[in-house]
CSV table of C-alpha atoms in Angstrom, one decimal:
chain,number,residue,atom,x,y,z
A,221,UNK,CA,97.2,157.2,103.8
A,222,UNK,CA,96.8,158.8,100.0
A,223,UNK,CA,93.3,160.6,100.1
A,224,UNK,CA,92.6,159.7,96.5
A,225,UNK,CA,93.7,156.3,97.0
A,226,UNK,CA,91.3,155.6,99.8
A,227,UNK,CA,88.9,157.3,98.1
A,228,UNK,CA,89.5,155.2,95.0
A,229,UNK,CA,88.8,151.8,97.3
A,230,UNK,CA,85.3,153.3,98.7
A,231,UNK,CA,84.3,154.2,95.1
A,232,UNK,CA,85.0,150.6,94.3
A,233,UNK,CA,83.0,149.4,97.0
A,234,UNK,CA,79.8,151.2,96.4
A,235,UNK,CA,79.9,151.3,92.3
A,236,UNK,CA,78.2,148.0,92.3
A,237,UNK,CA,75.0,148.9,94.6
A,238,UNK,CA,75.1,152.3,92.6
A,239,UNK,CA,74.8,150.6,89.3
A,240,UNK,CA,71.9,148.3,91.2
A,241,UNK,CA,70.1,151.5,91.9
A,242,UNK,CA,70.3,153.1,88.7
A,243,UNK,CA,68.8,149.9,87.2
A,244,UNK,CA,66.3,149.7,90.0
A,245,UNK,CA,64.7,152.9,88.6
A,246,UNK,CA,64.4,151.4,85.0
A,247,UNK,CA,66.5,149.1,82.7
A,248,UNK,CA,69.7,150.9,81.1
A,249,UNK,CA,72.1,150.2,78.4
A,250,UNK,CA,75.8,150.5,79.0
A,251,UNK,CA,76.4,154.0,77.9
A,252,UNK,CA,73.5,155.1,79.8
A,253,UNK,CA,74.6,153.5,82.9
A,254,UNK,CA,78.1,155.1,82.4
A,255,UNK,CA,76.8,158.7,81.4
A,256,UNK,CA,74.3,158.3,84.7
A,257,UNK,CA,77.1,157.0,87.0
A,258,UNK,CA,80.0,160.1,85.5
A,259,UNK,CA,76.8,162.6,86.6
A,260,UNK,CA,77.4,162.0,89.9
A,261,UNK,CA,80.6,164.0,91.2
A,262,UNK,CA,83.0,161.5,91.9
A,263,UNK,CA,81.5,158.3,91.5
A,264,UNK,CA,82.9,157.2,88.3
A,265,UNK,CA,86.9,157.7,87.3
A,266,UNK,CA,87.2,155.3,84.8
A,267,UNK,CA,84.1,154.7,82.0
A,268,UNK,CA,85.3,151.1,80.8
A,269,UNK,CA,85.5,149.7,84.6
A,270,UNK,CA,81.7,149.8,84.2
A,271,UNK,CA,81.3,146.8,82.0
A,272,UNK,CA,83.4,144.4,83.8
A,273,UNK,CA,81.4,145.2,86.8
A,274,UNK,CA,78.4,144.9,85.0
A,275,UNK,CA,79.6,141.4,83.8
A,276,UNK,CA,80.1,140.7,87.9
A,277,UNK,CA,76.9,141.8,88.7
A,278,UNK,CA,75.5,139.5,86.3
A,279,UNK,CA,77.3,136.6,86.9
A,280,UNK,CA,76.3,136.7,90.1
A,281,UNK,CA,72.7,136.9,89.4
A,282,UNK,CA,72.1,140.2,90.8
A,283,UNK,CA,71.3,141.5,87.0
A,284,UNK,CA,70.5,140.3,83.8
A,285,UNK,CA,71.0,141.4,80.1
A,286,UNK,CA,69.1,141.5,76.8
A,287,UNK,CA,69.6,143.0,73.4
A,288,UNK,CA,67.1,145.3,72.0
A,289,UNK,CA,66.8,146.1,68.6
A,290,UNK,CA,64.0,148.7,68.2
A,291,UNK,CA,63.7,150.1,64.7
A,292,UNK,CA,65.1,153.1,63.9
A,293,UNK,CA,67.3,152.7,67.0
A,294,UNK,CA,70.6,150.9,67.0
A,295,UNK,CA,70.7,147.5,68.6
A,296,UNK,CA,71.3,147.7,72.6
A,297,UNK,CA,72.2,145.7,75.2
A,298,UNK,CA,70.1,146.4,78.2
A,299,UNK,CA,70.8,145.3,81.8
A,300,UNK,CA,68.3,144.7,84.3
A,301,UNK,CA,67.7,144.3,87.7
A,302,UNK,CA,66.7,140.7,89.0
A,303,UNK,CA,64.5,140.1,92.2
A,304,UNK,CA,68.0,138.7,93.9
A,305,UNK,CA,69.7,142.1,92.7
A,306,UNK,CA,66.5,144.0,94.3
A,307,UNK,CA,67.3,142.1,97.7
A,308,UNK,CA,71.1,142.6,97.6
A,309,UNK,CA,70.5,146.3,97.3
A,310,UNK,CA,67.8,146.2,99.9
A,311,UNK,CA,70.1,144.9,102.2
A,312,UNK,CA,73.2,147.1,101.3
A,313,UNK,CA,71.0,150.2,101.6
A,314,UNK,CA,70.4,149.3,105.6
A,315,UNK,CA,74.0,148.5,105.8
A,316,UNK,CA,75.0,151.5,104.2
A,317,UNK,CA,73.0,153.8,105.9
A,318,UNK,CA,74.3,152.5,109.7
A,319,UNK,CA,77.9,152.7,108.2
A,320,UNK,CA,77.4,156.2,107.0
A,321,UNK,CA,76.0,157.3,109.9
A,322,UNK,CA,79.0,155.5,111.8
A,323,UNK,CA,82.0,156.8,109.7
A,324,UNK,CA,80.2,160.5,109.6
A,325,UNK,CA,79.9,160.5,113.3
A,326,UNK,CA,83.4,159.5,113.7
A,327,UNK,CA,84.9,161.9,111.2
A,328,UNK,CA,82.7,164.8,113.0
A,329,UNK,CA,83.6,163.7,116.5
A,330,UNK,CA,80.3,162.8,117.3
A,331,UNK,CA,80.7,159.4,117.9
A,332,UNK,CA,83.7,157.8,119.7
A,333,UNK,CA,84.5,154.2,119.2
A,334,UNK,CA,85.1,153.7,122.9
A,335,UNK,CA,81.5,154.8,123.8
A,336,UNK,CA,82.2,158.6,124.8
A,337,UNK,CA,80.0,161.0,122.5
A,338,UNK,CA,82.2,164.2,122.7
A,339,UNK,CA,81.3,166.9,119.7
A,340,UNK,CA,84.3,168.5,119.3
A,341,UNK,CA,87.0,166.9,121.0
A,342,UNK,CA,89.0,164.5,119.2
A,343,UNK,CA,91.0,161.9,120.9
B,674,UNK,CA,87.7,162.3,59.4
B,675,UNK,CA,86.9,158.6,59.5
B,676,UNK,CA,83.2,157.5,58.5
B,677,UNK,CA,82.6,155.1,61.8
B,678,UNK,CA,84.2,155.9,65.0
B,679,UNK,CA,85.3,152.7,65.2
B,680,UNK,CA,87.2,153.4,62.0
B,681,UNK,CA,89.5,155.9,63.9
B,682,UNK,CA,93.0,155.1,64.2
B,683,UNK,CA,93.0,156.1,67.8
B,684,UNK,CA,90.0,153.8,68.3
B,685,UNK,CA,91.9,150.9,66.5
B,686,UNK,CA,94.8,151.3,68.2
B,687,UNK,CA,92.7,151.3,71.4
B,688,UNK,CA,91.0,148.1,70.6
B,689,UNK,CA,94.2,146.3,69.5
B,690,UNK,CA,95.7,147.3,72.6
B,691,UNK,CA,92.7,145.9,74.7
B,692,UNK,CA,92.8,143.0,72.7
B,693,UNK,CA,96.4,142.0,73.7
B,694,UNK,CA,95.4,143.0,77.2
B,695,UNK,CA,92.7,140.8,77.4
B,696,UNK,CA,94.7,137.6,76.3
B,697,UNK,CA,95.1,137.1,80.3
B,698,UNK,CA,91.6,137.2,80.6
B,699,UNK,CA,89.3,133.7,79.8
B,700,UNK,CA,88.3,133.9,76.2
B,701,UNK,CA,84.2,134.3,76.5
B,702,UNK,CA,84.9,137.2,79.0
B,703,UNK,CA,87.4,138.8,76.9
B,704,UNK,CA,85.1,138.5,73.9
B,705,UNK,CA,82.4,139.9,76.0
B,706,UNK,CA,83.8,142.7,77.4
B,707,UNK,CA,85.4,144.0,73.7
B,708,UNK,CA,82.2,143.9,72.4
B,709,UNK,CA,80.8,146.1,74.8
B,710,UNK,CA,83.8,148.7,75.1
B,711,UNK,CA,83.1,148.4,71.1
B,712,UNK,CA,79.7,149.6,71.5
B,713,UNK,CA,80.2,151.9,74.0
B,714,UNK,CA,82.4,154.0,71.6
B,715,UNK,CA,80.4,153.3,68.5
B,716,UNK,CA,77.5,154.8,70.9
B,717,UNK,CA,79.6,157.6,72.6
B,718,UNK,CA,81.3,158.7,69.2
B,719,UNK,CA,79.5,160.4,66.3
B,720,UNK,CA,80.5,159.4,62.9
B,721,UNK,CA,83.7,161.6,62.2
B,722,UNK,CA,84.7,162.5,65.6
B,723,UNK,CA,87.5,164.7,65.8
B,724,UNK,CA,90.6,163.2,67.1
B,725,UNK,CA,90.5,165.4,70.4
B,726,UNK,CA,86.8,164.1,71.0
B,727,UNK,CA,88.0,160.3,70.5
B,728,UNK,CA,90.8,161.0,72.7
B,729,UNK,CA,88.7,162.3,75.1
B,730,UNK,CA,86.4,159.4,75.0
B,731,UNK,CA,89.1,156.9,75.3
B,732,UNK,CA,90.5,158.9,78.2
B,733,UNK,CA,87.3,158.4,80.0
B,734,UNK,CA,87.1,154.7,79.3
B,735,UNK,CA,90.7,153.9,81.0
B,736,UNK,CA,93.6,152.3,79.8
B,737,UNK,CA,92.9,148.8,78.2
B,738,UNK,CA,95.6,147.7,80.6
B,739,UNK,CA,93.2,148.7,83.5
B,740,UNK,CA,90.3,147.5,82.1
B,741,UNK,CA,92.1,143.8,81.4
B,742,UNK,CA,92.8,144.0,85.1
B,743,UNK,CA,89.5,144.7,86.0
B,744,UNK,CA,88.2,142.2,83.8
B,745,UNK,CA,90.4,140.0,85.6
B,746,UNK,CA,89.4,140.9,89.1
B,747,UNK,CA,85.9,139.8,88.0
B,748,UNK,CA,86.7,136.2,88.5
B,749,UNK,CA,87.3,133.3,86.3
B,750,UNK,CA,90.4,131.5,85.6
B,751,UNK,CA,92.3,132.8,83.0
B,752,UNK,CA,92.4,130.4,80.1
B,753,UNK,CA,95.1,131.4,78.0
B,754,UNK,CA,97.3,133.5,80.1
B,755,UNK,CA,100.9,134.0,78.5
B,756,UNK,CA,103.7,132.1,80.9
B,757,UNK,CA,105.2,135.4,81.6
B,758,UNK,CA,102.0,136.5,83.3
B,759,UNK,CA,101.9,133.3,85.7
B,760,UNK,CA,105.7,133.8,86.5
B,761,UNK,CA,106.3,130.7,84.1
B,762,UNK,CA,109.3,132.0,82.0
B,763,UNK,CA,111.8,129.8,84.0
B,764,UNK,CA,110.1,127.1,82.1
B,765,UNK,CA,112.1,128.5,79.1
B,766,UNK,CA,115.1,128.8,80.6
B,767,UNK,CA,115.6,125.5,81.7
B,768,UNK,CA,118.2,123.6,79.9
B,769,UNK,CA,117.6,121.5,77.0
B,770,UNK,CA,119.9,118.3,78.9
B,771,UNK,CA,117.6,119.0,81.8
B,772,UNK,CA,114.3,118.3,79.9
B,773,UNK,CA,115.5,115.3,78.2
B,774,UNK,CA,116.6,114.0,81.8
B,775,UNK,CA,113.3,114.7,83.2
B,776,UNK,CA,111.6,113.4,80.2
B,777,UNK,CA,114.0,110.1,80.8
B,778,UNK,CA,113.2,110.2,84.1
B,779,UNK,CA,109.3,110.1,84.0
B,780,UNK,CA,109.2,107.4,81.1
B,781,UNK,CA,111.4,105.1,83.4
B,782,UNK,CA,109.0,105.8,86.5
B,783,UNK,CA,105.9,105.0,83.8
B,784,UNK,CA,108.1,101.8,82.7
B,785,UNK,CA,108.6,101.0,86.2
B,786,UNK,CA,105.3,101.3,87.5
B,787,UNK,CA,104.0,99.1,85.0
B,788,UNK,CA,106.6,96.3,85.8
B,789,UNK,CA,105.7,96.6,89.1
B,790,UNK,CA,101.9,96.6,88.8
B,791,UNK,CA,102.8,93.1,87.1
B,792,UNK,CA,104.9,91.9,89.5
B,793,UNK,CA,102.6,92.4,92.1
B,794,UNK,CA,99.4,91.5,89.9
B,795,UNK,CA,101.4,87.8,89.1
B,796,UNK,CA,99.4,85.0,90.6
B,797,UNK,CA,101.1,82.0,93.0
B,798,UNK,CA,103.2,79.0,91.8
B,799,UNK,CA,100.6,76.5,91.4
B,800,UNK,CA,100.8,72.6,92.5
B,801,UNK,CA,100.8,70.6,89.1
B,802,UNK,CA,99.6,67.1,90.6
B,803,UNK,CA,102.8,65.6,90.2
B,804,UNK,CA,103.8,64.1,93.6
B,805,UNK,CA,105.3,61.4,95.1
B,806,UNK,CA,106.9,60.5,98.9
B,807,UNK,CA,110.6,61.0,98.8
B,808,UNK,CA,112.1,57.9,100.2
B,809,UNK,CA,110.9,54.2,98.3
B,810,UNK,CA,110.0,52.8,101.8
B,811,UNK,CA,107.6,55.5,102.3
B,812,UNK,CA,106.2,55.4,98.5
B,813,UNK,CA,105.8,51.7,99.2
B,814,UNK,CA,103.7,51.9,102.4
B,815,UNK,CA,101.4,54.9,101.3
B,816,UNK,CA,97.8,54.8,101.2
B,817,UNK,CA,95.9,56.8,98.7
B,818,UNK,CA,92.4,58.3,99.3
B,819,UNK,CA,90.8,60.3,96.6
B,820,UNK,CA,87.3,62.5,97.6
B,821,UNK,CA,86.4,64.6,94.2
B,822,UNK,CA,89.4,66.7,93.1
B,823,UNK,CA,91.2,66.1,96.9
B,824,UNK,CA,93.8,63.6,97.5
B,825,UNK,CA,95.3,62.0,100.5
B,826,UNK,CA,98.2,59.9,100.7
B,827,UNK,CA,99.1,58.7,104.2
B,828,UNK,CA,102.3,56.5,105.4
B,829,UNK,CA,103.3,55.4,108.2
B,830,UNK,CA,105.7,57.8,110.4
B,831,UNK,CA,109.4,56.8,110.8
B,832,UNK,CA,110.2,58.4,114.3
B,833,UNK,CA,113.5,60.1,114.4
B,834,UNK,CA,114.0,59.4,110.5
B,835,UNK,CA,114.3,61.4,107.4
B,836,UNK,CA,110.8,61.4,105.3
B,837,UNK,CA,109.6,63.8,103.1
B,838,UNK,CA,107.7,64.2,99.7
B,839,UNK,CA,108.2,65.6,96.1
B,840,UNK,CA,105.7,67.8,94.2
B,841,UNK,CA,105.5,69.2,91.0
B,842,UNK,CA,105.1,72.9,90.6
B,843,UNK,CA,104.0,75.2,87.9
B,844,UNK,CA,104.7,79.0,86.9
B,845,UNK,CA,101.1,79.8,85.2
B,846,UNK,CA,102.1,83.7,84.8
B,847,UNK,CA,104.3,85.8,82.5
B,848,UNK,CA,107.0,86.6,85.0
B,849,UNK,CA,109.7,84.7,86.1
B,850,UNK,CA,109.5,83.5,89.8
B,851,UNK,CA,112.4,82.4,92.0
B,852,UNK,CA,111.8,80.2,95.1
B,853,UNK,CA,114.2,81.3,97.7
B,854,UNK,CA,113.0,78.9,100.5
B,855,UNK,CA,110.1,77.5,102.7
B,856,UNK,CA,107.9,80.2,104.7
B,857,UNK,CA,106.5,79.7,108.3
B,858,UNK,CA,102.8,79.1,107.8
B,859,UNK,CA,100.0,80.1,110.5
B,860,UNK,CA,101.5,76.9,112.5
B,861,UNK,CA,104.9,78.1,112.5
B,862,UNK,CA,107.1,74.8,112.5
B,863,UNK,CA,104.5,72.4,111.3
B,864,UNK,CA,104.6,73.1,107.7
B,865,UNK,CA,105.2,69.2,107.4
B,866,UNK,CA,103.5,66.2,108.8
B,867,UNK,CA,106.4,65.1,110.9
B,868,UNK,CA,107.6,68.0,112.6
B,869,UNK,CA,109.3,71.2,112.7
B,870,UNK,CA,112.5,70.7,110.8
B,871,UNK,CA,111.9,71.1,107.1
B,872,UNK,CA,114.3,71.2,104.0
B,873,UNK,CA,113.1,72.6,101.1
B,874,UNK,CA,115.1,72.4,98.0
B,875,UNK,CA,114.0,72.9,94.2
B,876,UNK,CA,115.2,70.9,90.9
B,877,UNK,CA,117.2,73.3,88.4
B,878,UNK,CA,115.2,71.7,85.5
B,879,UNK,CA,111.8,70.9,84.8
B,880,UNK,CA,111.3,67.0,85.0
B,881,UNK,CA,108.6,64.5,85.5
B,882,UNK,CA,108.2,62.3,88.7
B,883,UNK,CA,108.3,58.8,87.0
B,884,UNK,CA,105.3,56.9,88.0
B,885,UNK,CA,105.3,54.2,90.4
B,886,UNK,CA,109.0,55.1,91.8
B,887,UNK,CA,109.7,57.1,94.4
B,888,UNK,CA,111.0,60.7,94.6
B,889,UNK,CA,114.5,59.5,95.3
B,890,UNK,CA,114.8,57.7,92.2
B,891,UNK,CA,115.7,61.1,90.6
B,892,UNK,CA,118.7,62.1,93.0
B,893,UNK,CA,121.1,60.7,90.8
B,894,UNK,CA,119.9,62.5,87.6
B,895,UNK,CA,118.3,65.7,89.1
B,896,UNK,CA,120.3,68.5,91.4
B,897,UNK,CA,117.8,70.1,94.2
B,898,UNK,CA,119.1,73.5,95.3
B,899,UNK,CA,117.8,76.9,96.0
B,900,UNK,CA,117.4,79.5,94.9
B,901,UNK,CA,116.2,78.2,91.6
B,902,UNK,CA,114.0,80.4,89.2
B,903,UNK,CA,111.0,79.3,87.6
B,904,UNK,CA,110.3,80.8,84.3
B,905,UNK,CA,106.9,81.5,83.2
B,906,UNK,CA,104.8,78.4,81.8
B,907,UNK,CA,107.5,76.0,83.1
B,908,UNK,CA,107.4,73.7,86.5
B,909,UNK,CA,110.0,72.5,88.7
B,910,UNK,CA,110.1,69.6,91.2
B,911,UNK,CA,109.8,70.7,94.9
B,912,UNK,CA,111.1,68.6,97.6
B,913,UNK,CA,110.3,69.1,101.0
B,914,UNK,CA,112.2,67.0,103.8
B,915,UNK,CA,111.7,66.7,107.5
B,916,UNK,CA,113.0,64.5,110.4
B,917,UNK,CA,110.0,63.0,111.6
B,918,UNK,CA,110.2,63.8,115.6
B,919,UNK,CA,106.5,64.0,116.1
B,920,UNK,CA,104.9,61.0,118.2
B,921,UNK,CA,101.6,59.5,116.8
B,922,UNK,CA,99.5,56.5,118.7
B,923,UNK,CA,98.3,53.9,117.1
B,924,UNK,CA,95.8,55.0,114.8
B,925,UNK,CA,96.4,58.8,114.7
B,926,UNK,CA,97.4,60.7,111.9
B,927,UNK,CA,99.1,64.0,111.5
B,928,UNK,CA,99.1,65.6,107.9
B,929,UNK,CA,99.1,69.0,105.7
B,930,UNK,CA,97.8,70.2,102.6
B,931,UNK,CA,99.6,73.3,101.5
B,932,UNK,CA,103.2,74.6,100.8
B,933,UNK,CA,104.6,78.1,102.0
B,934,UNK,CA,107.0,78.8,99.9
B,935,UNK,CA,109.2,82.3,100.3
B,936,UNK,CA,109.2,83.5,96.6
B,937,UNK,CA,110.7,86.1,94.8
B,938,UNK,CA,109.0,88.1,92.0
B,939,UNK,CA,110.6,91.2,90.1
B,940,UNK,CA,111.4,93.6,93.0
B,941,UNK,CA,109.1,91.7,95.3
B,942,UNK,CA,109.3,89.0,98.0
B,943,UNK,CA,106.2,87.4,99.4
B,944,UNK,CA,105.0,84.3,101.0
B,945,UNK,CA,103.2,81.8,98.6
B,946,UNK,CA,100.9,79.2,99.8
B,947,UNK,CA,100.5,76.5,97.2
B,948,UNK,CA,97.2,74.2,97.6
B,949,UNK,CA,98.6,70.6,97.3
B,950,UNK,CA,97.6,66.9,97.8
B,951,UNK,CA,97.6,66.2,101.4
B,952,UNK,CA,100.5,64.3,102.9
B,953,UNK,CA,99.6,62.2,106.3
B,954,UNK,CA,101.7,60.1,108.8
B,955,UNK,CA,99.8,57.6,110.4
B,956,UNK,CA,100.6,56.6,114.2
B,957,UNK,CA,103.1,53.9,114.8
B,958,UNK,CA,103.3,51.4,112.0
B,959,UNK,CA,104.8,48.9,114.4
B,960,UNK,CA,103.9,48.3,117.8
B,961,UNK,CA,104.6,51.7,120.4
B,962,UNK,CA,105.9,54.9,118.7
B,963,UNK,CA,109.6,55.6,119.3
B,964,UNK,CA,109.4,57.6,122.3
B,965,UNK,CA,112.7,58.8,122.5
B,966,UNK,CA,112.4,60.7,119.3
B,967,UNK,CA,109.0,62.2,120.5
B,968,UNK,CA,108.9,65.9,121.0
């Protein structure tokens, strides 16, 4: 398995919850979100993919968008987290905590799928 | 140097490529994404951004093809997908002759379905009120009873002899109906009042039954045969003969009031049940029945 290919799939899977998490803090416009995600190392390889993702989240009812035209500022489309989005994010957080612990355990040999727990003894 | 970032040739080229790539995406979705990418570039690039800066921003966005693929993966049925994208290019390679044949086949099928519907929806032949016993001795001795729209004609049974009647039937539909012969009714073999042996024949032309005389008087002029076609809105005479082998005691009667015909309408053959006047035979006209012919 190519490491980059696997990482790319993983990145793709977690990008949505990461967007929801960023919007949980406050509403953001597109470029703002892109920059925040790009700042997280390795999370975003292609800025343009954020927009189709936002549209997908919007269609799923997890985010909503609204144009804001503040004086002295250019008109921007801000994205907000909906209640459904909040619930989805909470559920993902719980799943992710278990999932990442399991994956970490397997990768670090602290957890074996057959029930054994032998740190440092790969099978 | 350009006045706004969107005027930069690299940006214009990128947006053009994006527009082409988004042809495979539903219109509303494509428009929205293009608007988002445009706003992104407008915001990310300062007016008069240099080539290197613009190229870096476009590189960060990803290729138009990747964006379009991502948008397509986001869902929604493609509304204007080029044939090539769906593997439909074979359609353009189909020969003209094949297209013509296919169109003709479709037209023929449609015409066939229409004709079939016309045949299947055509109503049955109808009793046209003209009716009489076929033989003069039966006609002379008939007793007619009419109650409302129902007419019953009763004549003495002549056991062991040929008896019968003739009626006029009318085709009220707009399709030709061809009478092929008799069809068994619910009581098989008893579709005439005298017994199971039934002989049906139809006149080849439209004729009225002369009033006051038995059907047999037509025999010299009219040819009865089978099968016979009844064109739309025309009538024919149907002759029904049988040998009376049924034995009826004195005062006993036996009759029918429906005619069962095998009829072909277009491509379909069916049984038509034609309500008609009631034909009855009455038990013995003279003394005891002729038991030798009884069944």
